[in-house]
Amino acid sequence: MNTKEYVEKVYNEVLKRNSGEDEFHQAVKEVLHSLIPVFEKHPEYVENGILERIVEPERQFIFRIPWVDDNGQVRVNRGFRVQFNNAIGPYKGGLRFHPTVNLSIIKFLGFEQILKNSLTGLPIGGGKGGSDFDPKDKSDREIMRFCQNFMTELYKYIGQDMDVPAGDIGVGGREIGYLFGQYKKLKSSYEAGVLTGKGLNYGGSLVRTEATGYGLVYFVDEMLKGKGISLQGKKVVVSGSGNVAIYAIEKLQELGAKVVACSDSNGYIYDENGINLDTVKRIKEVERKRIKEYVKYHKEAKYYEGCRSIWTIPCDIALPCATQNEINDEDAKGLIKNGVIAVGEGANMPSTLGAVDAFLKNGVLFAPAKAANAGGVAVSALEMSQNSIRYSWSFEEVDEKLKNIMKNIYDNSVKCAKEYGYEDNYVIGANIAGFLKVADAMMMQGIV
Ligand code: NDP
């Protein structure tokens, strides 16, 4: 059997064993195919079953979360935690609260997390979790009760040297606070490193809130600089208006780019003068309202219902920062036709396989999520370091470390892409760079 046939065999096994898990299949397919040149060069990985082992989570939990709403009604949601791979450190990955959450979504995110965490160069394994709970329109007390009940089950499976969750869609500083409070109560001990994304006054790290968005822009900036292009004056479209989108916009504006659009799941706003970020922050971070409120404060801006057509806006750079598969093959064609020069994935797997292919074939500089949005988990790992030494670094110190980490990820992706004959393909470069470290650690630790 040649290497291609071997990889196909493993992929078919994944399809059979995880039937109906489309997002997980998509993530595995993208990674496995890009690793073919690695297996050709390193038959020892095949002999040691690295591929078969890396696509199978080490452990997965699915649990019931009963809670009581403000009207006294009993509600039931489903919770997940998938511990995918701990070859290079404790499982690490966020929690997502969104009605679309299911095992497939958590597994795709956990699988991606293995390679992403490896790329950061820090000692963290891959995991992910969440619930199909919808935080929208819930009162603060309902959110608190839900988080407490979620943790009442989750605490059995996590620990600062075992598995360290953080935030993701629908889980921000408020939720992490409630989750941490309940963990502390259940354990009767203060283990700050069990969760990251904590408040600054109880063990959080400066720059964690900004890290994914800032890191994304640092990566895109490196990628452009590699081609002698500057961010200055570039027209940018950013989807989403959550944590990643907001801080990507902040850094883009600081570096002289002009962001003309952003969105939420209902629709998007277009402001040709450039988005006013203070207004977006107030609407989203303080008032927790819909993005359409923006046009009340900025008469020149327009609101469009439905978020997909945001990609029809002509731009130099597109940064999808909302959710998976938000750029499909057609959206990609439209962006290319309108002259996009770079795409940076802030969200996890926001582009379909066809879209990625179209970008690469048409010479668009493409920064894949695994590499480009690794800044969040990198600063989470720095938060764990600070918790371990019981000390806090300044904003400038953490930001400098983040910048260096993003530059290293870019350099390693470029190096691996070139070494394996795929120059300028950061998708393949990042997959290989992330994989090699994990695979070598798995080899050294035996078949476990
Ligand atoms: P938030 O919950 O803060 O924001 C998510 C944004 O995306 C909101 O504007 C939301 O709109 C929009 N959105 C969510 N689901 C959909 C959907 N189905 N269709 C259209 N829009 C949608 O999440 P984050 O900013 O933290 O996460 C965004 C992405 O970045 C996710 O893919 C996440 O996995 C990834 N990521 C996040 C990291 C982090 O540190 N936070 C780290 C690495 C990756 P609405 O409010 O209407 O739901």
Short mmCIF file of C-alpha atoms and ligand atoms in Angstrom, two decimals:
data_model
loop_
_atom_site.label_atom_id
_atom_site.label_comp_id
_atom_site.label_asym_id
_atom_site.label_seq_id
_atom_site.Cartn_x
_atom_site.Cartn_y
_atom_site.Cartn_z
CA MET A 1 0.00 0.00 0.00
CA ASN A 2 1.48 3.41 -0.90
CA THR A 3 1.30 6.40 1.47
CA LYS A 4 -1.69 7.96 -0.26
CA GLU A 5 -3.67 4.72 0.01
CA TYR A 6 -2.65 4.36 3.66
CA VAL A 7 -3.87 7.88 4.51
CA GLU A 8 -7.10 7.20 2.62
CA LYS A 9 -7.59 3.99 4.61
CA VAL A 10 -7.18 5.84 7.92
CA TYR A 11 -9.58 8.56 6.74
CA ASN A 12 -12.20 5.96 5.70
CA GLU A 13 -11.91 4.40 9.14
CA VAL A 14 -12.57 7.85 10.69
CA LEU A 15 -15.68 8.22 8.50
CA LYS A 16 -16.96 4.80 9.55
CA ARG A 17 -16.23 5.15 13.23
CA ASN A 18 -17.59 8.70 13.57
CA SER A 19 -20.58 8.59 11.27
CA GLY A 20 -22.55 11.80 10.79
CA GLU A 21 -19.81 14.00 12.28
CA ASP A 22 -19.33 16.21 9.22
CA GLU A 23 -17.26 18.97 10.81
CA PHE A 24 -14.90 16.44 12.37
CA HIS A 25 -14.51 14.66 9.01
CA GLN A 26 -13.73 17.98 7.33
CA ALA A 27 -11.01 18.88 9.85
CA VAL A 28 -9.42 15.42 9.68
CA LYS A 29 -9.51 15.34 5.87
CA GLU A 30 -7.72 18.67 5.57
CA VAL A 31 -4.96 17.65 7.99
CA LEU A 32 -4.43 14.06 6.84
CA HIS A 33 -4.02 14.92 3.20
CA SER A 34 -1.52 17.66 3.94
CA LEU A 35 0.58 15.18 5.94
CA ILE A 36 1.17 12.74 3.06
CA PRO A 37 4.67 14.16 2.34
CA VAL A 38 5.57 13.69 6.03
CA PHE A 39 4.63 10.00 6.02
CA GLU A 40 6.57 9.51 2.81
CA LYS A 41 9.69 10.90 4.49
CA HIS A 42 9.09 9.31 7.92
CA PRO A 43 7.78 5.73 7.63
CA GLU A 44 8.42 5.34 11.38
CA TYR A 45 5.27 7.38 12.07
CA VAL A 46 3.26 4.89 10.00
CA GLU A 47 4.91 1.90 11.72
CA ASN A 48 3.99 3.34 15.14
CA GLY A 49 0.38 4.06 14.22
CA ILE A 50 0.71 7.78 14.95
CA LEU A 51 -2.01 8.66 12.46
CA GLU A 52 -4.53 6.11 13.72
CA ARG A 53 -3.88 7.27 17.29
CA ILE A 54 -3.98 11.03 16.70
CA VAL A 55 -7.46 10.93 15.11
CA GLU A 56 -8.96 9.10 18.09
CA PRO A 57 -9.66 11.20 21.22
CA GLU A 58 -7.99 9.83 24.33
CA ARG A 59 -11.19 10.38 26.33
CA GLN A 60 -14.63 11.95 25.77
CA PHE A 61 -17.35 12.93 28.23
CA ILE A 62 -20.98 13.72 27.47
CA PHE A 63 -23.15 14.76 30.39
CA ARG A 64 -26.53 16.16 31.43
CA ILE A 65 -26.78 19.71 32.76
CA PRO A 66 -30.10 20.36 34.51
CA TRP A 67 -30.72 23.95 35.67
CA VAL A 68 -33.65 26.14 36.70
CA ASP A 69 -34.59 29.28 34.72
CA ASP A 70 -35.94 32.55 36.17
CA ASN A 71 -39.52 31.28 35.85
CA GLY A 72 -38.79 28.23 37.95
CA GLN A 73 -38.82 25.90 34.91
CA VAL A 74 -36.38 22.99 34.81
CA ARG A 75 -34.19 23.07 31.69
CA VAL A 76 -31.80 20.41 30.45
CA ASN A 77 -28.74 20.93 28.25
CA ARG A 78 -25.99 18.62 27.09
CA GLY A 79 -22.35 19.11 28.09
CA PHE A 80 -19.20 17.85 26.34
CA ARG A 81 -15.50 17.61 27.09
CA VAL A 82 -13.19 15.88 24.64
CA GLN A 83 -9.63 15.21 25.80
CA PHE A 84 -7.92 14.65 22.50
CA ASN A 85 -4.18 14.39 22.99
CA ASN A 86 -1.82 15.09 25.89
CA ALA A 87 1.52 14.08 24.36
CA ILE A 88 3.12 17.48 24.94
CA GLY A 89 1.18 18.84 27.93
CA PRO A 90 -2.16 18.90 29.77
CA TYR A 91 -5.24 19.00 27.52
CA LYS A 92 -6.03 22.63 26.72
CA GLY A 93 -8.88 24.16 24.78
CA GLY A 94 -11.93 26.36 25.19
CA LEU A 95 -15.57 25.80 26.09
CA ARG A 96 -18.23 26.81 23.58
CA PHE A 97 -21.82 27.62 24.60
CA HIS A 98 -23.97 27.79 21.47
CA PRO A 99 -27.16 25.98 20.37
CA THR A 100 -25.30 24.38 17.42
CA VAL A 101 -22.80 22.59 19.68
CA ASN A 102 -22.69 18.81 19.25
CA LEU A 103 -20.02 16.09 19.47
CA SER A 104 -18.87 16.65 15.89
CA ILE A 105 -18.18 20.36 16.48
CA ILE A 106 -16.34 19.70 19.73
CA LYS A 107 -14.25 16.97 18.11
CA PHE A 108 -13.29 19.09 15.13
CA LEU A 109 -12.25 21.89 17.46
CA GLY A 110 -10.35 19.50 19.77
CA PHE A 111 -8.54 17.88 16.87
CA GLU A 112 -7.45 21.25 15.44
CA GLN A 113 -6.38 22.29 18.92
CA ILE A 114 -3.71 19.54 19.11
CA LEU A 115 -1.74 21.01 16.22
CA LYS A 116 -2.49 24.63 17.10
CA ASN A 117 -1.24 24.22 20.65
CA SER A 118 1.86 22.48 19.39
CA LEU A 119 2.56 25.38 17.01
CA THR A 120 2.69 27.84 19.92
CA GLY A 121 5.86 26.09 21.13
CA LEU A 122 4.33 25.88 24.63
CA PRO A 123 3.69 22.65 26.59
CA ILE A 124 -0.06 22.20 26.03
CA GLY A 125 -2.04 19.25 24.64
CA GLY A 126 -5.36 19.44 22.78
CA GLY A 127 -8.92 19.36 24.09
CA LYS A 128 -12.26 21.16 23.74
CA GLY A 129 -15.66 21.28 25.39
CA GLY A 130 -18.94 23.08 25.60
CA SER A 131 -22.69 22.83 25.63
CA ASP A 132 -25.72 23.39 23.40
CA PHE A 133 -26.85 26.02 25.94
CA ASP A 134 -27.80 29.32 24.27
CA PRO A 135 -26.59 32.26 26.39
CA LYS A 136 -28.53 34.77 24.27
CA ASP A 137 -31.45 36.43 26.09
CA LYS A 138 -30.58 34.71 29.37
CA SER A 139 -30.43 36.79 32.54
CA ASP A 140 -27.16 37.10 34.41
CA ARG A 141 -28.50 34.81 37.15
CA GLU A 142 -29.52 32.19 34.61
CA ILE A 143 -26.02 32.28 33.12
CA MET A 144 -24.59 31.87 36.62
CA ARG A 145 -26.81 28.91 37.51
CA PHE A 146 -26.06 27.24 34.21
CA CYS A 147 -22.28 27.70 34.62
CA GLN A 148 -22.44 26.32 38.17
CA ASN A 149 -24.35 23.23 37.08
CA PHE A 150 -22.03 22.71 34.12
CA MET A 151 -19.01 22.81 36.43
CA THR A 152 -20.65 20.50 38.98
CA GLU A 153 -20.07 17.72 36.44
CA LEU A 154 -17.02 19.03 34.57
CA TYR A 155 -14.85 19.48 37.68
CA LYS A 156 -14.38 15.70 37.94
CA TYR A 157 -12.45 15.61 34.69
CA ILE A 158 -10.28 18.74 34.76
CA GLY A 159 -7.32 20.03 36.78
CA GLN A 160 -4.40 22.41 36.39
CA ASP A 161 -2.03 19.57 35.42
CA MET A 162 -4.68 17.52 33.67
CA ASP A 163 -7.07 19.50 31.52
CA VAL A 164 -7.39 23.29 31.44
CA PRO A 165 -10.50 24.78 29.75
CA ALA A 166 -10.88 28.41 28.63
CA GLY A 167 -13.47 30.49 26.74
CA ASP A 168 -14.73 30.25 23.17
CA ILE A 169 -17.99 31.33 21.49
CA GLY A 170 -20.48 32.29 24.20
CA VAL A 171 -17.96 31.89 27.02
CA GLY A 172 -16.17 35.09 28.02
CA GLY A 173 -14.85 36.60 31.25
CA ARG A 174 -18.22 36.52 33.01
CA GLU A 175 -18.77 32.80 32.39
CA ILE A 176 -15.17 31.89 33.30
CA GLY A 177 -15.70 33.72 36.61
CA TYR A 178 -18.80 31.70 37.46
CA LEU A 179 -17.14 28.46 36.36
CA PHE A 180 -14.06 29.17 38.46
CA GLY A 181 -16.15 30.12 41.50
CA GLN A 182 -17.96 26.79 41.39
CA TYR A 183 -14.77 24.79 40.80
CA LYS A 184 -13.17 26.44 43.82
CA LYS A 185 -16.21 25.70 45.96
CA LEU A 186 -16.33 22.03 44.92
CA LYS A 187 -12.60 21.46 45.42
CA SER A 188 -12.14 23.59 48.57
CA SER A 189 -8.83 24.69 47.14
CA TYR A 190 -7.56 27.60 45.09
CA GLU A 191 -6.14 26.13 41.89
CA ALA A 192 -5.84 29.20 39.69
CA GLY A 193 -4.35 27.31 36.73
CA VAL A 194 -7.43 25.12 36.20
CA LEU A 195 -9.10 27.65 33.88
CA THR A 196 -7.72 30.46 31.75
CA GLY A 197 -9.31 33.71 30.67
CA LYS A 198 -9.84 34.61 34.33
CA GLY A 199 -10.38 38.16 35.62
CA LEU A 200 -7.22 40.16 36.28
CA ASN A 201 -7.97 40.40 39.99
CA TYR A 202 -8.01 36.62 40.51
CA GLY A 203 -5.22 35.14 38.41
CA GLY A 204 -5.95 36.28 34.86
CA SER A 205 -3.28 37.48 32.47
CA LEU A 206 -3.03 40.87 30.84
CA VAL A 207 -3.50 40.64 27.05
CA ARG A 208 -5.61 37.42 27.29
CA THR A 209 -8.74 39.30 26.21
CA GLU A 210 -6.96 40.85 23.24
CA ALA A 211 -4.72 37.88 22.43
CA THR A 212 -6.55 36.04 19.64
CA GLY A 213 -7.45 39.18 17.69
CA TYR A 214 -4.06 40.83 18.19
CA GLY A 215 -2.24 37.58 17.39
CA LEU A 216 -4.24 37.17 14.19
CA VAL A 217 -3.20 40.62 13.01
CA TYR A 218 0.45 40.02 14.02
CA PHE A 219 0.40 36.86 11.89
CA VAL A 220 -1.26 38.54 8.90
CA ASP A 221 1.18 41.45 9.19
CA GLU A 222 4.14 39.02 9.09
CA MET A 223 2.63 37.24 6.10
CA LEU A 224 2.17 40.54 4.22
CA LYS A 225 5.64 41.78 5.18
CA GLY A 226 7.05 38.52 3.82
CA LYS A 227 5.77 39.70 0.43
CA GLY A 228 6.80 43.33 0.91
CA ILE A 229 3.21 44.51 1.53
CA SER A 230 2.15 46.89 4.33
CA LEU A 231 -1.11 46.87 6.28
CA GLN A 232 -1.19 50.66 6.12
CA GLY A 233 -4.29 51.90 4.29
CA LYS A 234 -5.62 48.44 3.45
CA LYS A 235 -9.40 47.99 3.33
CA VAL A 236 -10.45 45.14 5.62
CA VAL A 237 -13.68 43.23 6.19
CA VAL A 238 -13.97 41.39 9.53
CA SER A 239 -16.86 39.05 10.29
CA GLY A 240 -18.24 38.64 13.79
CA SER A 241 -18.24 41.24 16.55
CA GLY A 242 -17.21 39.06 19.46
CA ASN A 243 -13.93 38.73 21.29
CA VAL A 244 -11.75 37.79 18.31
CA ALA A 245 -13.30 40.30 15.88
CA ILE A 246 -13.19 43.26 18.26
CA TYR A 247 -9.51 42.95 19.13
CA ALA A 248 -8.53 42.16 15.55
CA ILE A 249 -10.23 45.41 14.54
CA GLU A 250 -8.44 47.27 17.36
CA LYS A 251 -4.99 46.10 16.22
CA LEU A 252 -5.77 46.62 12.53
CA GLN A 253 -6.75 50.22 13.21
CA GLU A 254 -3.63 50.75 15.31
CA LEU A 255 -1.51 49.54 12.39
CA GLY A 256 -3.22 51.88 9.94
CA ALA A 257 -5.69 49.57 8.18
CA LYS A 258 -9.29 50.66 7.52
CA VAL A 259 -11.95 48.21 8.71
CA VAL A 260 -15.23 48.89 6.87
CA ALA A 261 -17.51 46.06 8.02
CA CYS A 262 -18.27 43.64 10.85
CA SER A 263 -21.24 41.42 11.71
CA ASP A 264 -23.16 39.25 14.14
CA SER A 265 -25.32 36.23 13.40
CA ASN A 266 -28.23 38.47 12.31
CA GLY A 267 -26.48 40.76 9.84
CA TYR A 268 -23.62 43.12 9.14
CA ILE A 269 -22.81 46.82 9.18
CA TYR A 270 -20.88 48.70 6.50
CA ASP A 271 -19.25 52.01 7.39
CA GLU A 272 -17.17 53.43 4.57
CA ASN A 273 -15.54 55.92 6.97
CA GLY A 274 -14.16 53.01 8.96
CA ILE A 275 -15.86 51.22 11.85
CA ASN A 276 -16.03 53.16 15.13
CA LEU A 277 -14.75 50.51 17.54
CA ASP A 278 -15.88 52.30 20.71
CA THR A 279 -19.47 52.01 19.51
CA VAL A 280 -19.07 48.30 18.66
CA LYS A 281 -17.49 47.62 22.07
CA ARG A 282 -20.29 49.44 23.87
CA ILE A 283 -23.01 47.56 21.97
CA LYS A 284 -21.37 44.14 22.28
CA GLU A 285 -19.32 44.15 25.48
CA VAL A 286 -21.45 46.41 27.68
CA GLU A 287 -25.03 46.44 26.42
CA ARG A 288 -24.89 42.93 24.85
CA LYS A 289 -27.16 44.04 21.99
CA ARG A 290 -27.32 43.35 18.24
CA ILE A 291 -24.86 44.93 15.79
CA LYS A 292 -27.68 46.70 13.92
CA GLU A 293 -27.79 49.20 16.83
CA TYR A 294 -24.60 50.68 15.33
CA VAL A 295 -26.47 52.60 12.62
CA LYS A 296 -28.38 54.52 15.30
CA TYR A 297 -25.13 56.22 16.27
CA HIS A 298 -23.49 56.50 12.84
CA LYS A 299 -25.87 57.82 10.22
CA GLU A 300 -23.48 57.23 7.32
CA ALA A 301 -23.31 53.49 8.11
CA LYS A 302 -25.67 50.88 6.65
CA TYR A 303 -27.05 47.68 8.16
CA TYR A 304 -27.75 44.59 6.04
CA GLU A 305 -29.81 41.68 7.32
CA GLY A 306 -28.10 38.25 6.94
CA CYS A 307 -24.40 37.81 7.60
CA ARG A 308 -23.16 35.83 4.59
CA SER A 309 -23.20 38.62 2.01
CA ILE A 310 -20.55 40.46 4.04
CA TRP A 311 -18.07 38.69 1.71
CA THR A 312 -19.47 40.51 -1.33
CA ILE A 313 -17.91 43.77 -0.07
CA PRO A 314 -14.75 44.50 -2.12
CA CYS A 315 -11.71 44.49 0.20
CA ASP A 316 -7.95 43.92 0.28
CA ILE A 317 -8.04 41.69 3.33
CA ALA A 318 -10.79 39.44 4.74
CA LEU A 319 -10.69 38.20 8.31
CA PRO A 320 -13.45 35.68 9.12
CA CYS A 321 -13.77 35.85 12.93
CA ALA A 322 -17.25 34.42 13.61
CA THR A 323 -17.66 30.66 13.14
CA GLN A 324 -16.94 27.52 11.10
CA ASN A 325 -17.72 27.31 7.37
CA GLU A 326 -18.76 30.96 7.12
CA ILE A 327 -16.85 31.36 3.82
CA ASN A 328 -18.06 28.80 1.27
CA ASP A 329 -16.73 28.11 -2.23
CA GLU A 330 -18.97 30.80 -3.76
CA ASP A 331 -18.00 33.43 -1.18
CA ALA A 332 -14.34 32.68 -1.90
CA LYS A 333 -14.84 33.14 -5.64
CA GLY A 334 -16.51 36.50 -4.99
CA LEU A 335 -13.69 37.68 -2.74
CA ILE A 336 -11.10 36.64 -5.34
CA LYS A 337 -13.02 38.37 -8.14
CA ASN A 338 -13.10 41.55 -6.05
CA GLY A 339 -9.32 41.48 -5.66
CA VAL A 340 -8.72 40.22 -2.12
CA ILE A 341 -4.96 39.82 -1.50
CA ALA A 342 -5.01 38.12 1.91
CA VAL A 343 -7.36 36.07 4.08
CA GLY A 344 -6.64 35.43 7.77
CA GLU A 345 -8.76 32.96 9.72
CA GLY A 346 -9.62 34.30 13.17
CA ALA A 347 -12.42 31.79 13.69
CA ASN A 348 -11.80 28.04 13.68
CA MET A 349 -12.25 26.44 10.23
CA PRO A 350 -14.26 29.42 8.85
CA SER A 351 -13.44 28.47 5.24
CA THR A 352 -14.74 25.33 3.54
CA LEU A 353 -12.16 23.02 1.92
CA GLY A 354 -13.24 24.34 -1.51
CA ALA A 355 -12.77 27.94 -0.39
CA VAL A 356 -9.25 27.25 0.91
CA ASP A 357 -8.40 25.54 -2.34
CA ALA A 358 -9.67 28.50 -4.37
CA PHE A 359 -7.63 30.99 -2.31
CA LEU A 360 -4.44 28.94 -2.69
CA LYS A 361 -4.91 28.34 -6.41
CA ASN A 362 -5.47 32.03 -7.04
CA GLY A 363 -2.39 33.22 -5.17
CA VAL A 364 -4.29 34.77 -2.24
CA LEU A 365 -2.08 34.87 0.87
CA PHE A 366 -3.94 32.54 3.21
CA ALA A 367 -3.35 32.36 6.98
CA PRO A 368 -5.02 29.17 8.33
CA ALA A 369 -6.78 29.23 11.70
CA LYS A 370 -4.46 26.78 13.38
CA ALA A 371 -1.58 29.19 12.95
CA ALA A 372 -3.30 32.57 12.74
CA ASN A 373 -5.61 32.31 15.77
CA ALA A 374 -3.16 30.51 18.07
CA GLY A 375 -2.47 33.74 19.98
CA GLY A 376 -5.40 33.14 22.34
CA VAL A 377 -4.29 29.75 23.54
CA ALA A 378 -0.67 30.95 23.64
CA VAL A 379 -1.53 33.68 26.13
CA SER A 380 -3.69 31.18 28.00
CA ALA A 381 -0.54 29.08 28.41
CA LEU A 382 1.28 32.21 29.59
CA GLU A 383 -1.55 32.70 32.10
CA MET A 384 -0.86 29.16 33.39
CA SER A 385 2.85 30.01 33.70
CA GLN A 386 2.06 33.13 35.72
CA ASN A 387 -0.33 31.13 37.94
CA SER A 388 2.44 28.56 38.57
CA ILE A 389 5.01 31.16 39.61
CA ARG A 390 2.33 33.23 41.43
CA TYR A 391 3.37 36.37 39.63
CA SER A 392 1.95 38.66 36.91
CA TRP A 393 3.76 40.07 33.93
CA SER A 394 3.01 43.58 32.57
CA PHE A 395 0.89 44.20 29.47
CA GLU A 396 4.02 45.04 27.47
CA GLU A 397 5.81 41.86 28.59
CA VAL A 398 2.92 39.58 27.61
CA ASP A 399 2.28 41.45 24.35
CA GLU A 400 5.95 41.13 23.40
CA LYS A 401 5.87 37.38 24.11
CA LEU A 402 2.69 37.07 22.02
CA LYS A 403 4.31 38.92 19.11
CA ASN A 404 7.35 36.62 19.25
CA ILE A 405 5.16 33.51 19.40
CA MET A 406 3.15 34.62 16.34
CA LYS A 407 6.35 35.39 14.45
CA ASN A 408 7.76 31.95 15.35
CA ILE A 409 4.56 30.26 14.17
CA TYR A 410 4.79 32.15 10.89
CA ASP A 411 8.51 31.34 10.46
CA ASN A 412 8.00 27.64 11.26
CA SER A 413 5.04 27.38 8.88
CA VAL A 414 7.06 29.01 6.09
CA LYS A 415 10.06 26.77 6.83
CA CYS A 416 8.07 23.50 6.86
CA ALA A 417 6.11 24.45 3.73
CA LYS A 418 9.37 25.09 1.88
CA GLU A 419 11.13 22.00 3.23
CA TYR A 420 8.33 19.74 2.00
CA GLY A 421 8.03 21.44 -1.40
CA TYR A 422 4.94 23.62 -0.87
CA GLU A 423 6.35 27.15 -0.72
CA ASP A 424 3.83 29.84 0.38
CA ASN A 425 1.29 27.18 1.41
CA TYR A 426 0.91 28.06 5.10
CA VAL A 427 -1.89 25.48 5.47
CA ILE A 428 0.46 22.60 4.77
CA GLY A 429 3.35 24.34 6.56
CA ALA A 430 1.36 24.85 9.77
CA ASN A 431 -0.08 21.33 9.74
CA ILE A 432 3.36 19.78 9.33
CA ALA A 433 5.09 22.04 11.88
CA GLY A 434 2.38 21.34 14.48
CA PHE A 435 2.26 17.63 13.75
CA LEU A 436 6.00 16.87 13.93
CA LYS A 437 6.37 17.95 17.57
CA VAL A 438 3.35 15.95 18.72
CA ALA A 439 4.30 12.89 16.64
CA ASP A 440 7.85 12.84 18.00
CA ALA A 441 6.60 13.14 21.59
CA MET A 442 4.15 10.27 20.97
CA MET A 443 6.97 8.14 19.54
CA MET A 444 9.15 8.78 22.60
CA GLN A 445 6.34 7.90 25.03
CA GLY A 446 5.56 4.50 23.51
CA ILE A 447 2.21 3.13 22.43
CA VAL A 448 -0.13 4.41 25.15
P1 NDP B 1 -17.79 35.34 20.65
O1 NDP B 1 -18.91 34.57 21.21
O2 NDP B 1 -17.16 36.40 21.45
O3 NDP B 1 -18.23 36.00 19.25
C1 NDP B 1 -18.67 35.23 18.19
C2 NDP B 1 -19.14 36.15 17.09
O4 NDP B 1 -19.47 35.38 15.94
C3 NDP B 1 -20.38 36.92 17.46
O5 NDP B 1 -20.40 38.14 16.78
C4 NDP B 1 -21.49 36.00 16.94
O6 NDP B 1 -22.70 36.66 16.68
C5 NDP B 1 -20.87 35.48 15.68
N1 NDP B 1 -21.40 34.12 15.39
C6 NDP B 1 -21.40 33.04 16.21
N2 NDP B 1 -21.99 31.98 15.62
C7 NDP B 1 -22.38 32.42 14.41
C8 NDP B 1 -23.04 31.82 13.33
N3 NDP B 1 -23.45 30.53 13.39
N4 NDP B 1 -23.25 32.57 12.22
C9 NDP B 1 -22.81 33.86 12.17
N5 NDP B 1 -22.19 34.48 13.17
C10 NDP B 1 -21.98 33.78 14.26
O7 NDP B 1 -16.71 34.25 20.18
P2 NDP B 1 -15.17 34.44 19.88
O8 NDP B 1 -14.93 35.76 19.25
O9 NDP B 1 -14.43 34.06 21.08
O10 NDP B 1 -14.93 33.28 18.81
C11 NDP B 1 -15.09 33.47 17.41
C12 NDP B 1 -14.37 32.38 16.66
O11 NDP B 1 -12.97 32.42 17.00
C13 NDP B 1 -14.81 30.95 16.96
O12 NDP B 1 -14.65 30.14 15.80
C14 NDP B 1 -13.80 30.49 18.01
O13 NDP B 1 -13.67 29.08 18.05
C15 NDP B 1 -12.54 31.15 17.47
N6 NDP B 1 -11.48 31.31 18.44
C16 NDP B 1 -11.67 32.03 19.59
C17 NDP B 1 -10.63 32.19 20.47
C18 NDP B 1 -10.75 33.05 21.68
O14 NDP B 1 -9.72 33.29 22.33
N7 NDP B 1 -11.91 33.60 22.01
C19 NDP B 1 -9.32 31.53 20.26
C20 NDP B 1 -9.21 30.87 18.98
C21 NDP B 1 -10.26 30.75 18.14
P3 NDP B 1 -23.93 36.52 17.72
O15 NDP B 1 -23.55 37.38 18.88
O16 NDP B 1 -25.09 37.00 16.95
O17 NDP B 1 -24.01 35.06 18.07
#
